[in-house]
Short mmCIF file of C-alpha atoms in Angstrom, two decimals:
data_model
loop_
_atom_site.label_atom_id
_atom_site.label_comp_id
_atom_site.label_asym_id
_atom_site.label_seq_id
_atom_site.Cartn_x
_atom_site.Cartn_y
_atom_site.Cartn_z
CA MET A 23 51.91 56.22 -93.18
CA SER A 24 50.79 52.64 -93.24
CA GLN A 25 52.87 51.55 -89.96
CA TRP A 26 51.39 54.84 -88.18
CA TYR A 27 47.82 53.76 -89.49
CA ALA A 28 48.53 50.23 -88.26
CA ASP A 29 49.65 51.37 -84.74
CA HIS A 30 46.76 53.68 -84.15
CA ALA A 31 43.89 52.43 -86.26
CA LEU A 32 41.95 50.61 -83.48
CA ASN A 33 42.10 53.69 -81.21
CA LEU A 34 41.13 56.06 -84.02
CA ILE A 35 38.06 53.95 -85.29
CA THR A 36 37.11 53.21 -81.57
CA TYR A 37 37.13 56.70 -80.30
CA LEU A 38 36.35 58.79 -83.24
CA PRO A 39 32.57 58.56 -82.65
CA LEU A 40 33.20 59.31 -78.92
CA ALA A 41 35.23 62.63 -80.24
CA GLY A 42 32.26 63.13 -82.45
CA ALA A 43 29.53 63.03 -79.75
CA LEU A 44 31.41 65.50 -77.71
CA ALA A 45 31.70 67.96 -80.50
CA LEU A 46 28.04 67.66 -80.98
CA LEU A 47 27.54 68.71 -77.77
CA LEU A 48 29.20 72.10 -78.52
CA LEU A 49 26.70 72.73 -81.26
CA ASP A 50 23.57 74.96 -80.81
CA LYS A 51 20.55 72.44 -80.64
CA THR A 52 18.50 74.61 -82.90
CA LYS A 53 20.82 73.98 -85.81
CA LYS A 54 19.36 70.70 -86.78
CA ARG A 55 20.88 70.42 -90.27
CA LEU A 56 24.39 71.10 -89.20
CA ILE A 57 24.02 68.36 -86.30
CA ILE A 58 22.75 65.83 -88.83
CA GLN A 59 25.48 66.50 -91.32
CA THR A 60 28.13 66.59 -88.69
CA ALA A 61 27.23 63.18 -87.22
CA THR A 62 26.82 61.45 -90.88
CA TRP A 63 30.47 62.56 -91.85
CA ILE A 64 31.66 61.32 -88.42
CA ALA A 65 30.07 57.90 -89.12
CA LEU A 66 31.12 58.02 -92.76
CA ALA A 67 34.89 58.72 -91.80
CA ASP A 68 34.71 55.83 -89.21
CA PHE A 69 33.69 53.51 -91.80
CA LEU A 70 36.24 54.78 -94.35
CA LEU A 71 38.92 54.30 -91.53
CA SER A 72 37.91 50.81 -90.82
CA VAL A 73 37.89 49.63 -94.73
CA PRO A 74 41.88 49.52 -94.99
CA LEU A 75 41.90 47.02 -91.95
CA PHE A 76 40.22 44.44 -94.41
CA PHE A 77 42.99 44.62 -96.85
CA MET A 78 45.89 45.18 -94.27
CA TYR A 79 44.89 42.07 -92.11
CA ASP A 80 47.38 39.29 -92.77
CA ALA A 81 45.18 36.26 -93.04
CA ASP A 82 48.26 33.89 -93.43
CA LEU A 83 49.85 35.12 -90.24
CA GLY A 84 46.29 34.94 -88.44
CA GLY A 85 46.18 35.72 -84.72
CA PHE A 86 45.45 39.14 -82.97
CA GLN A 87 46.91 42.04 -85.05
CA PHE A 88 47.01 46.08 -84.86
CA GLN A 89 47.73 45.40 -81.08
CA ASN A 90 47.91 48.45 -78.66
CA LYS A 91 48.80 47.54 -75.01
CA ALA A 92 49.53 49.91 -72.07
CA SER A 93 49.23 49.54 -68.24
CA TRP A 94 46.01 51.04 -66.92
CA ILE A 95 45.60 49.91 -63.18
CA PRO A 96 48.66 47.81 -62.47
CA SER A 97 47.51 47.24 -58.89
CA ILE A 98 44.80 44.72 -60.10
CA GLY A 99 46.39 43.72 -63.50
CA VAL A 100 44.23 45.82 -65.77
CA GLN A 101 45.84 46.83 -68.95
CA TYR A 102 44.45 48.93 -71.88
CA PHE A 103 44.76 46.10 -74.34
CA VAL A 104 43.24 46.05 -77.97
CA GLY A 105 43.63 43.88 -81.10
CA ILE A 106 41.65 42.19 -83.66
CA ASP A 107 41.65 38.75 -85.43
CA GLY A 108 39.81 37.66 -88.47
CA ILE A 109 36.41 37.06 -86.30
CA SER A 110 36.58 40.58 -84.50
CA LEU A 111 37.68 42.21 -88.04
CA LEU A 112 34.60 41.28 -89.91
CA LEU A 113 32.40 42.50 -86.69
CA LEU A 114 34.20 45.68 -86.65
CA LEU A 115 33.55 46.52 -90.21
CA LEU A 116 29.95 45.40 -89.76
CA THR A 117 29.52 47.86 -86.96
CA THR A 118 31.11 50.78 -88.51
CA PHE A 119 29.06 50.17 -91.71
CA LEU A 120 25.76 49.87 -90.20
CA GLY A 121 26.61 52.59 -87.96
CA PHE A 122 26.82 55.00 -91.05
CA ILE A 123 23.62 53.35 -92.73
CA SER A 124 21.90 53.97 -89.56
CA ILE A 125 22.51 57.63 -89.07
CA LEU A 126 21.90 58.18 -92.71
CA SER A 127 18.39 56.56 -92.44
CA SER A 128 17.49 58.78 -89.31
CA TRP A 129 17.66 62.18 -91.34
CA THR A 130 13.83 62.40 -91.82
CA ALA A 131 12.67 59.85 -89.11
CA ILE A 132 14.04 61.97 -85.97
CA THR A 133 12.51 65.40 -85.71
CA GLU A 134 12.61 65.76 -81.80
CA ARG A 135 15.83 66.10 -79.58
CA VAL A 136 17.79 65.80 -82.71
CA LYS A 137 21.10 66.60 -80.93
CA GLU A 138 20.65 64.20 -78.08
CA TYR A 139 19.62 61.40 -80.51
CA TYR A 140 22.92 61.78 -82.62
CA VAL A 141 25.01 62.12 -79.60
CA PHE A 142 23.84 58.70 -78.21
CA MET A 143 23.98 57.08 -81.69
CA LEU A 144 27.77 57.89 -81.77
CA LEU A 145 28.37 56.92 -78.06
CA LEU A 146 26.64 53.39 -79.01
CA GLN A 147 28.92 53.17 -81.90
CA THR A 148 32.04 53.57 -79.68
CA GLY A 149 30.67 51.04 -77.07
CA MET A 150 30.15 48.51 -79.65
CA LEU A 151 33.59 48.80 -81.35
CA GLY A 152 35.20 48.58 -77.83
CA VAL A 153 33.58 45.16 -77.11
CA PHE A 154 35.06 43.82 -80.51
CA VAL A 155 38.54 45.23 -80.17
CA SER A 156 39.04 44.56 -76.21
CA MET A 157 41.76 41.96 -75.48
CA ASP A 158 41.61 42.62 -71.72
CA LEU A 159 38.48 41.23 -69.82
CA PHE A 160 38.06 44.21 -67.45
CA LEU A 161 38.18 46.59 -70.65
CA PHE A 162 35.69 44.35 -72.47
CA TYR A 163 33.31 44.51 -69.56
CA ILE A 164 33.57 48.36 -69.48
CA PHE A 165 32.55 48.63 -72.95
CA TRP A 166 29.99 45.79 -72.50
CA GLU A 167 28.25 47.90 -69.85
CA ALA A 168 28.70 51.25 -71.41
CA MET A 169 26.71 50.26 -74.41
CA LEU A 170 23.57 49.50 -72.50
CA VAL A 171 23.11 53.45 -71.65
CA PRO A 172 22.85 54.82 -74.86
CA MET A 173 20.65 52.17 -76.45
CA TYR A 174 18.27 52.43 -73.30
CA PHE A 175 17.69 55.90 -74.24
CA LEU A 176 17.38 55.56 -77.64
CA ILE A 177 14.65 53.22 -77.04
CA GLY A 178 13.18 55.00 -74.09
CA ILE A 179 13.16 58.41 -75.62
CA TRP A 180 12.61 57.97 -79.34
CA GLY A 181 10.66 54.78 -79.19
CA GLY A 182 6.89 53.72 -79.77
CA PRO A 183 4.17 53.90 -77.61
CA ARG A 184 5.46 51.45 -74.93
CA LYS A 185 8.99 52.53 -75.05
CA LEU A 186 9.59 52.89 -71.34
CA TYR A 187 8.56 49.26 -70.72
CA ALA A 188 10.58 47.99 -73.67
CA ALA A 189 13.75 50.02 -72.58
CA ILE A 190 13.60 48.99 -68.91
CA LYS A 191 13.10 45.25 -69.91
CA PHE A 192 15.97 45.45 -72.22
CA PHE A 193 18.23 47.20 -69.75
CA LEU A 194 17.36 44.70 -66.85
CA TYR A 195 17.45 41.61 -68.71
CA THR A 196 20.96 42.58 -70.19
CA LEU A 197 22.04 43.86 -66.81
CA LEU A 198 21.16 40.62 -65.07
CA GLY A 199 23.46 38.81 -67.57
CA SER A 200 26.16 41.06 -67.27
CA VAL A 201 26.39 40.86 -63.45
CA LEU A 202 26.43 36.99 -63.72
CA MET A 203 28.96 37.32 -66.42
CA LEU A 204 31.27 39.52 -64.06
CA LEU A 205 31.13 36.63 -61.57
CA GLY A 206 32.54 34.31 -64.12
CA ILE A 207 35.28 36.71 -65.15
CA LEU A 208 36.21 37.25 -61.46
CA ALA A 209 36.42 33.44 -60.86
CA ALA A 210 38.73 33.01 -63.98
CA TYR A 211 40.69 35.89 -62.92
CA PHE A 212 41.46 34.56 -59.50
CA TYR A 213 41.87 31.03 -60.50
CA TYR A 214 44.45 32.03 -63.24
CA ALA A 215 46.74 33.70 -60.31
CA ARG A 216 46.38 30.86 -58.05
CA VAL A 217 47.34 28.06 -60.49
CA THR A 218 50.16 29.82 -62.18
CA GLY A 219 51.45 31.97 -59.12
CA SER A 220 51.82 34.89 -61.67
CA PRO A 221 50.67 38.54 -60.93
CA TYR A 222 46.87 39.12 -61.61
CA THR A 223 45.84 39.93 -64.99
CA PHE A 224 42.56 40.12 -67.28
CA ASP A 225 44.71 39.39 -70.27
CA ILE A 226 42.23 37.37 -72.58
CA THR A 227 45.09 35.68 -74.53
CA GLU A 228 46.54 34.41 -71.33
CA PHE A 229 43.44 33.09 -69.88
CA ILE A 230 43.00 31.06 -73.05
CA ARG A 231 46.26 29.95 -73.34
CA VAL A 232 46.69 28.73 -69.76
CA LEU A 233 43.05 27.98 -68.57
CA GLY A 234 41.93 26.30 -72.09
CA PRO A 235 44.00 23.37 -71.86
CA LEU A 236 44.15 23.04 -68.13
CA THR A 237 42.35 19.65 -67.43
CA ARG A 238 43.06 19.38 -63.52
CA PRO A 239 39.76 17.93 -61.96
CA GLU A 240 39.18 20.88 -59.86
CA TRP A 241 39.38 23.29 -62.63
CA LEU A 242 37.18 21.04 -64.79
CA GLU A 243 34.56 21.19 -62.29
CA MET A 244 34.88 24.74 -61.85
CA GLN A 245 34.49 25.33 -65.82
CA LYS A 246 30.99 24.21 -65.42
CA TRP A 247 30.05 27.03 -63.35
CA VAL A 248 32.00 29.60 -65.13
CA PHE A 249 30.54 28.37 -68.50
CA LEU A 250 27.09 28.83 -66.93
CA ALA A 251 27.85 32.46 -65.69
CA PHE A 252 29.15 33.43 -69.21
CA PHE A 253 26.22 31.57 -70.82
CA ILE A 254 23.62 33.41 -69.24
CA GLY A 255 25.21 36.69 -70.13
CA PHE A 256 25.81 35.80 -73.77
CA ALA A 257 22.66 34.02 -74.18
CA ILE A 258 20.51 36.91 -73.05
CA LYS A 259 22.07 39.03 -75.58
CA VAL A 260 22.05 36.58 -78.52
CA PRO A 261 19.17 36.02 -77.55
CA MET A 262 18.82 32.38 -77.29
CA PHE A 263 15.46 30.45 -76.26
CA PRO A 264 14.26 31.02 -73.73
CA PHE A 265 16.12 34.31 -72.89
CA HIS A 266 14.70 35.97 -76.01
CA THR A 267 11.65 37.58 -74.52
CA TRP A 268 13.00 41.17 -74.10
CA LEU A 269 13.76 41.33 -78.12
CA PRO A 270 10.33 41.62 -79.51
CA ASP A 271 9.46 44.52 -77.38
CA ALA A 272 12.81 46.21 -77.75
CA HIS A 273 12.63 45.89 -81.56
CA VAL A 274 9.09 47.04 -81.93
CA GLU A 275 9.35 49.96 -79.76
CA ALA A 276 12.82 51.03 -80.91
CA PRO A 277 13.31 53.72 -83.67
CA THR A 278 14.40 52.30 -86.82
CA ALA A 279 17.92 52.95 -86.61
CA GLY A 280 17.90 51.52 -83.19
CA SER A 281 16.36 48.36 -84.61
CA VAL A 282 19.10 48.05 -87.46
CA ILE A 283 21.86 48.59 -84.71
CA LEU A 284 19.91 46.06 -82.27
CA ALA A 285 19.79 43.47 -84.89
CA GLY A 286 22.76 44.15 -86.98
CA VAL A 287 25.28 44.43 -84.05
CA LEU A 288 24.22 44.09 -80.58
CA LEU A 289 22.97 40.51 -81.03
CA LYS A 290 26.20 39.66 -82.44
CA MET A 291 28.04 40.60 -79.01
CA GLY A 292 26.48 37.59 -77.76
CA THR A 293 27.35 35.30 -80.32
CA TYR A 294 31.01 36.81 -80.49
CA GLY A 295 31.26 36.25 -76.72
CA PHE A 296 30.76 32.55 -77.08
CA VAL A 297 33.26 32.13 -79.94
CA ARG A 298 35.90 34.33 -78.33
CA PHE A 299 35.47 33.35 -74.58
CA SER A 300 33.44 30.17 -73.96
CA LEU A 301 34.70 27.80 -76.60
CA PRO A 302 38.43 28.59 -76.47
CA MET A 303 38.67 29.08 -72.52
CA LEU A 304 36.27 26.60 -71.40
CA PRO A 305 36.33 23.61 -73.87
CA TYR A 306 35.58 21.01 -71.49
CA ALA A 307 32.33 22.78 -70.04
CA THR A 308 31.35 23.76 -73.62
CA LYS A 309 31.25 19.93 -74.52
CA TYR A 310 29.81 18.75 -71.31
CA TYR A 311 26.57 21.06 -71.84
CA LEU A 312 26.74 20.62 -75.70
CA PRO A 313 23.69 18.68 -76.08
CA TRP A 314 21.61 21.14 -74.13
CA LEU A 315 23.10 24.19 -76.09
CA LEU A 316 22.27 22.44 -79.46
CA ALA A 317 18.72 21.69 -78.16
CA LEU A 318 18.17 25.34 -77.32
CA SER A 319 19.51 26.51 -80.62
CA VAL A 320 17.18 24.28 -82.80
CA ILE A 321 13.99 25.03 -80.40
CA GLY A 322 15.08 28.74 -81.04
CA ILE A 323 15.04 27.98 -84.96
CA ILE A 324 11.66 26.27 -85.16
CA TYR A 325 10.01 28.47 -82.25
CA GLY A 326 11.15 31.89 -83.78
CA ALA A 327 9.97 30.72 -87.30
CA LEU A 328 6.53 29.47 -86.22
CA VAL A 329 5.82 32.78 -83.93
CA ALA A 330 7.15 34.92 -86.73
CA MET A 331 4.62 33.17 -89.28
CA VAL A 332 1.69 34.37 -87.33
CA GLN A 333 2.50 38.02 -86.56
CA LYS A 334 0.35 40.65 -88.01
CA ASP A 335 2.78 43.48 -87.11
CA TRP A 336 5.36 43.68 -89.86
CA LYS A 337 8.15 44.80 -87.65
CA LYS A 338 7.47 42.13 -85.00
CA LEU A 339 7.56 39.48 -87.52
CA VAL A 340 11.32 40.61 -88.50
CA ALA A 341 11.94 40.49 -84.84
CA TYR A 342 10.94 37.20 -84.25
CA SER A 343 12.63 36.08 -87.27
CA SER A 344 15.91 37.22 -85.56
CA VAL A 345 15.27 34.62 -82.73
CA SER A 346 15.17 32.07 -85.61
CA HIS A 347 18.17 33.46 -87.61
CA LEU A 348 20.46 33.69 -84.40
CA GLY A 349 19.50 30.02 -83.35
CA PHE A 350 20.88 29.11 -86.79
CA CYS A 351 24.13 30.94 -86.01
CA MET A 352 24.43 29.18 -82.52
CA LEU A 353 23.83 25.83 -84.32
CA GLY A 354 26.76 26.54 -86.25
CA VAL A 355 29.12 27.62 -83.61
CA PHE A 356 27.98 24.60 -81.17
CA ALA A 357 28.73 22.15 -84.15
CA LEU A 358 32.32 22.72 -82.78
CA ASN A 359 33.92 21.95 -85.93
CA GLN A 360 35.61 24.07 -88.75
CA PRO A 361 32.52 24.29 -91.44
CA GLY A 362 30.18 25.14 -88.48
CA LEU A 363 32.11 27.79 -86.88
CA ASN A 364 33.00 29.22 -90.18
CA GLY A 365 29.17 29.27 -91.20
CA GLY A 366 28.06 30.25 -87.85
CA ILE A 367 30.39 33.41 -87.76
CA LEU A 368 29.73 34.42 -91.45
CA GLN A 369 26.06 34.19 -90.63
CA MET A 370 26.53 36.45 -88.09
CA ILE A 371 27.48 39.01 -90.60
CA ASN A 372 24.85 37.90 -93.15
CA HIS A 373 22.15 38.28 -90.37
CA GLY A 374 23.45 41.94 -89.51
CA LEU A 375 23.06 42.71 -93.25
CA SER A 376 19.96 41.25 -94.20
CA THR A 377 17.65 41.71 -91.02
CA GLY A 378 19.38 45.24 -90.67
CA ALA A 379 17.88 45.97 -94.11
CA LEU A 380 14.32 44.45 -93.33
CA PHE A 381 14.16 47.12 -90.34
CA LEU A 382 15.00 49.74 -92.92
CA ILE A 383 12.59 48.45 -95.32
CA VAL A 384 9.92 48.45 -92.58
CA GLY A 385 10.94 51.83 -91.34
CA LEU A 386 10.73 53.39 -94.85
CA ILE A 387 7.21 52.24 -95.14
CA TYR A 388 6.19 53.36 -91.68
CA GLU A 389 7.48 56.92 -92.22
CA ARG A 390 4.93 57.14 -95.04
CA ARG A 391 1.89 55.29 -93.46
CA HIS A 392 2.40 55.25 -89.74
CA THR A 393 1.25 51.84 -89.44
CA ARG A 394 3.00 48.45 -89.26
CA MET A 395 -0.14 46.04 -89.59
CA ILE A 396 0.35 43.93 -92.51
CA ALA A 397 -3.24 43.92 -93.39
CA GLU A 398 -3.14 47.67 -94.12
CA TYR A 399 -0.88 46.85 -97.00
CA GLY A 400 -1.09 45.17 -100.37
CA GLY A 401 -0.19 45.92 -104.02
CA LEU A 402 2.66 48.19 -103.18
CA SER A 403 4.66 47.03 -106.09
CA LYS A 404 2.79 48.84 -108.40
CA GLN A 405 2.90 52.23 -106.48
CA MET A 406 6.46 51.73 -105.22
CA PRO A 407 8.47 49.34 -107.80
CA VAL A 408 12.00 50.49 -106.66
CA TYR A 409 10.97 49.75 -103.15
CA ALA A 410 9.48 46.36 -104.11
CA THR A 411 12.61 45.39 -105.98
CA LEU A 412 14.93 46.08 -103.01
CA PHE A 413 12.55 44.51 -100.69
CA MET A 414 12.40 41.25 -102.86
CA ILE A 415 16.35 41.12 -102.87
CA ILE A 416 16.47 41.41 -99.25
CA THR A 417 13.95 38.69 -98.89
CA MET A 418 15.70 36.48 -101.03
CA SER A 419 18.88 37.01 -99.02
CA SER A 420 17.02 36.39 -95.81
CA ILE A 421 15.75 33.18 -96.85
CA GLY A 422 19.14 31.89 -98.21
CA LEU A 423 18.74 32.13 -101.95
CA PRO A 424 21.79 31.18 -103.87
CA THR A 425 24.00 33.77 -105.15
CA LEU A 426 22.99 36.09 -102.12
CA ASN A 427 24.79 35.88 -98.79
CA GLY A 428 22.48 33.88 -96.72
CA PHE A 429 22.91 30.91 -98.70
CA ILE A 430 26.63 30.51 -98.19
CA GLY A 431 26.16 30.87 -94.29
CA GLU A 432 23.21 28.30 -94.10
CA PHE A 433 24.81 25.86 -96.26
CA THR A 434 28.15 25.75 -94.51
CA ILE A 435 26.29 25.58 -91.07
CA LEU A 436 24.24 22.71 -92.27
CA VAL A 437 27.57 20.92 -93.25
CA GLY A 438 28.83 21.48 -89.88
CA ALA A 439 25.79 20.19 -88.31
CA PHE A 440 25.60 17.21 -90.31
CA ARG A 441 29.10 16.46 -88.85
CA ILE A 442 28.21 16.60 -85.26
CA PRO A 443 28.97 13.36 -83.43
CA ARG A 444 25.90 11.16 -82.34
CA GLU A 445 27.40 11.33 -78.69
CA TYR A 446 26.37 14.87 -78.50
CA GLY A 447 22.67 13.99 -78.33
CA ILE A 448 19.89 13.48 -75.68
CA THR A 449 18.37 10.38 -74.81
CA LEU A 450 14.57 10.82 -73.77
CA SER A 451 13.92 8.06 -71.25
CA TRP A 452 10.26 9.32 -70.99
CA LEU A 453 9.73 8.53 -74.79
CA GLY A 454 11.21 4.93 -74.39
CA GLY A 455 14.80 5.91 -74.65
CA VAL A 456 14.56 7.78 -77.87
CA HIS A 457 17.84 9.54 -78.85
CA ILE A 458 17.89 12.80 -80.30
CA GLY A 459 21.17 13.77 -81.88
CA GLY A 460 23.65 13.49 -84.81
CA MET A 461 21.80 14.16 -88.02
CA PHE A 462 18.50 15.49 -86.03
CA TRP A 463 20.15 18.73 -85.17
CA ALA A 464 20.90 19.43 -89.02
CA VAL A 465 17.24 18.19 -89.92
CA CYS A 466 15.92 20.70 -87.44
CA GLY A 467 18.22 23.28 -89.05
CA ALA A 468 16.99 22.65 -92.37
CA LEU A 469 13.27 22.81 -91.50
CA GLY A 470 14.21 26.16 -90.11
CA ILE A 471 15.39 27.45 -93.65
CA VAL A 472 11.96 26.14 -95.12
CA LEU A 473 9.85 27.72 -92.39
CA GLY A 474 11.79 31.02 -92.98
CA ALA A 475 11.22 31.12 -96.63
CA ALA A 476 7.41 30.34 -95.89
CA TYR A 477 6.84 33.53 -93.45
CA MET A 478 9.03 35.94 -95.55
CA LEU A 479 7.38 35.11 -99.04
CA TRP A 480 4.00 35.02 -97.46
CA LEU A 481 5.08 38.50 -95.86
CA TYR A 482 6.02 39.79 -99.43
CA GLN A 483 2.96 38.58 -101.13
CA ARG A 484 0.65 40.26 -98.66
CA THR A 485 2.33 43.63 -99.01
CA MET A 486 3.60 43.93 -102.43
CA PHE A 487 1.37 41.90 -104.61
CA GLY A 488 -2.45 41.63 -104.98
CA LYS A 489 -4.77 44.78 -105.56
CA LEU A 490 -4.03 48.41 -104.32
CA ASP A 491 -7.49 48.85 -102.81
CA ASN A 492 -6.38 51.03 -99.76
CA PRO A 493 -6.63 54.64 -100.91
CA GLU A 494 -3.94 55.44 -98.36
CA ASN A 495 -1.50 53.34 -100.19
CA ALA A 496 -2.50 54.70 -103.65
CA LYS A 497 -0.63 58.07 -102.35
CA LEU A 498 2.76 56.65 -101.62
CA SER A 499 5.81 57.87 -103.11
CA ASP A 500 8.46 55.66 -104.12
CA LEU A 501 12.10 55.87 -102.73
CA ASP A 502 14.11 59.04 -103.00
CA LEU A 503 17.98 59.06 -103.47
CA ARG A 504 18.81 59.10 -99.94
CA GLU A 505 16.73 56.03 -99.13
CA ILE A 506 17.98 54.28 -101.95
CA MET A 507 21.39 54.65 -100.81
CA THR A 508 20.52 53.32 -97.44
CA LEU A 509 19.59 50.21 -99.10
CA ALA A 510 22.01 49.81 -101.91
CA PRO A 511 25.30 49.39 -100.17
CA ILE A 512 23.45 46.44 -98.24
CA VAL A 513 22.41 44.85 -101.22
CA ILE A 514 25.80 45.04 -102.89
CA CYS A 515 27.40 43.43 -99.78
CA CYS A 516 24.47 40.66 -99.89
CA PHE A 517 25.66 39.74 -103.52
CA TRP A 518 29.46 40.09 -102.86
CA ILE A 519 29.44 37.45 -100.06
CA GLY A 520 26.86 35.48 -102.11
CA LEU A 521 28.90 35.41 -105.25
CA TYR A 522 32.49 35.61 -103.77
CA PRO A 523 32.69 34.45 -100.05
CA LYS A 524 36.30 33.34 -100.54
CA PRO A 525 38.05 36.44 -98.88
CA PHE A 526 35.86 36.35 -95.77
CA PHE A 527 36.43 32.42 -95.34
CA ARG A 528 40.29 33.19 -95.88
CA ILE A 529 40.13 35.92 -92.89
CA LEU A 530 38.25 33.45 -90.73
CA GLU A 531 40.38 30.32 -91.55
CA LYS A 532 43.16 30.79 -88.91
CA PRO A 533 41.20 31.98 -86.05
CA VAL A 534 38.50 29.27 -86.57
CA ALA A 535 41.11 26.59 -86.95
CA GLU A 536 42.78 27.68 -83.63
CA ILE A 537 39.48 27.65 -81.81
CA ALA A 538 38.67 23.94 -83.44
CA GLN A 539 42.07 23.07 -82.36
CA ARG A 540 41.69 24.11 -78.93
CA LEU A 541 38.27 22.44 -78.60
CA GLN A 542 39.89 18.98 -79.26
CA ALA A 543 42.23 19.65 -76.43
CA GLY A 544 41.51 19.95 -72.64
CA GLU A 545 40.29 16.31 -72.27
CA PRO A 546 40.46 14.84 -68.69
CA GLY A 547 43.60 12.60 -68.13
CA SER A 548 46.08 14.53 -70.32
CA GLN A 549 49.42 15.53 -68.79
CA SER A 550 48.27 19.06 -67.83
CA ALA A 551 45.79 17.43 -65.42
CA ALA A 552 48.76 16.72 -63.32
CA LEU A 553 49.87 20.28 -62.95
CA PRO A 554 50.42 21.61 -59.51
CA ALA A 555 47.77 23.79 -57.73
CA THR A 556 50.06 26.00 -55.62
CA PRO A 557 52.03 29.07 -56.45
CA GLU A 558 55.22 27.50 -55.13
CA ASP A 559 55.31 25.09 -57.94
CA SER A 560 54.67 27.60 -60.63
CA THR A 561 57.91 26.56 -62.28
CA THR A 562 56.48 23.47 -63.39
CA ILE A 563 53.42 25.20 -64.95
CA ALA A 564 55.61 27.56 -67.02
CA GLU A 565 57.36 24.32 -68.15
CA SER A 566 54.07 22.70 -69.23
CA GLY A 567 53.11 25.85 -71.32
CA GLY A 568 51.35 27.89 -68.45
CA ALA A 569 52.16 31.29 -67.53
CA PRO A 570 55.86 32.09 -66.01
CA GLY A 571 55.83 32.31 -62.23
CA ARG A 572 56.63 35.40 -60.29
#
């Protein structure tokens, strides 16, 4: 049974939500209770199906496991190829976990077009899972694009007053990045076939194995353009400064569950793209652009925190905090060393938990008061002690209090940031040759933590403490059992990662070490730079570790 599960787990987990969405289409739309219960049980089953992977994944072996491969479109080299390593495993678990929590939180929030809402939620789940399990770039791109449609409708139909503006802006920004990313994929696709003489393929593992260490001058120059194409697609999704302007509108106008999924999972698709493709496949270009990548990351950290601090809308404050926190994740990833990468990837998970919970916190109070203006609140801890307690724990998680998950990720990222060599800095000639780099990146990251604590604690003080002088707030009821159950599992995970992060670092150890090792290779002047460029000489490439010839 365990072998059968290992062989079919990824397909079951990925397509169960799709099957559930099709099943919902067969139900009478007037039977709202049945629709809600069916969607909830499907999401719960999907999460429970994914949990054994955490225990079955062989961290000592590393690499991609639970693989499934079949020919799909052989004429252009497309395969149905899925598998996961430690990085994608954690993101897959985060997706199924938050998918269930999001559907559970929607029971009372969604009252119109209930059937369509849950269909789109389940379709979105399949799209996100497909991105994390795909090992064929064509398949990856299909899932990447498929995810756009359900999120567009979730914002555009069940969103706030400016929902159409936010939905169209989200769609156009992401589509622009996707088109440029497609050009990068095609460039790598054609160059791989040309340099190896092998049949065309979109196999991610082959691209990383052959193109990653290849240091021929023409490929090093081409890497810069391919990297930029990937960069824009991933940076928009993260979102990195200055590609972030779609995010606050999408977050503010999206329904609560949409905001949870957007912050918890969709943004991680961008950071995952950098880790999965840009770093191992384009190491030279990554290091070539590294000073500017680090600069954009720290600008995002500081800018996001400062803008969050002046927000009057509770949800918009949490939205801008995502810009700051994701900048911190990217600082760890672009440290290009094992501590930084470990911290950056773990912080993706931490952000999904803590910020997803913050959007749930906002949604719970909005359902009661129908306003997100911070000035409308005050003294809620007297009226809603359970709500205030859970909010405090999530706040401490977000700002990185020791014993909670945020601290582990932020501390590890700072360790990696302090190890960034001085050479990956920027010299500002217009400031008399001032050099920005080395320890400066870590100091900026630490400043972002301080600012994050400032705006989150100030938000908590303004909403939970003080006088309960607004009569509307005096009528509020505390959380019921279902609402507690949407937050309690996240709180448990926050304490688990904060107190015992060893299982997560162990899962990440092998794939992160492999990426760090690949980043050390690929320097100009190595032996692979002399490899032939023509298919006729493909035997030499095969002997050098490239793909075999025809």
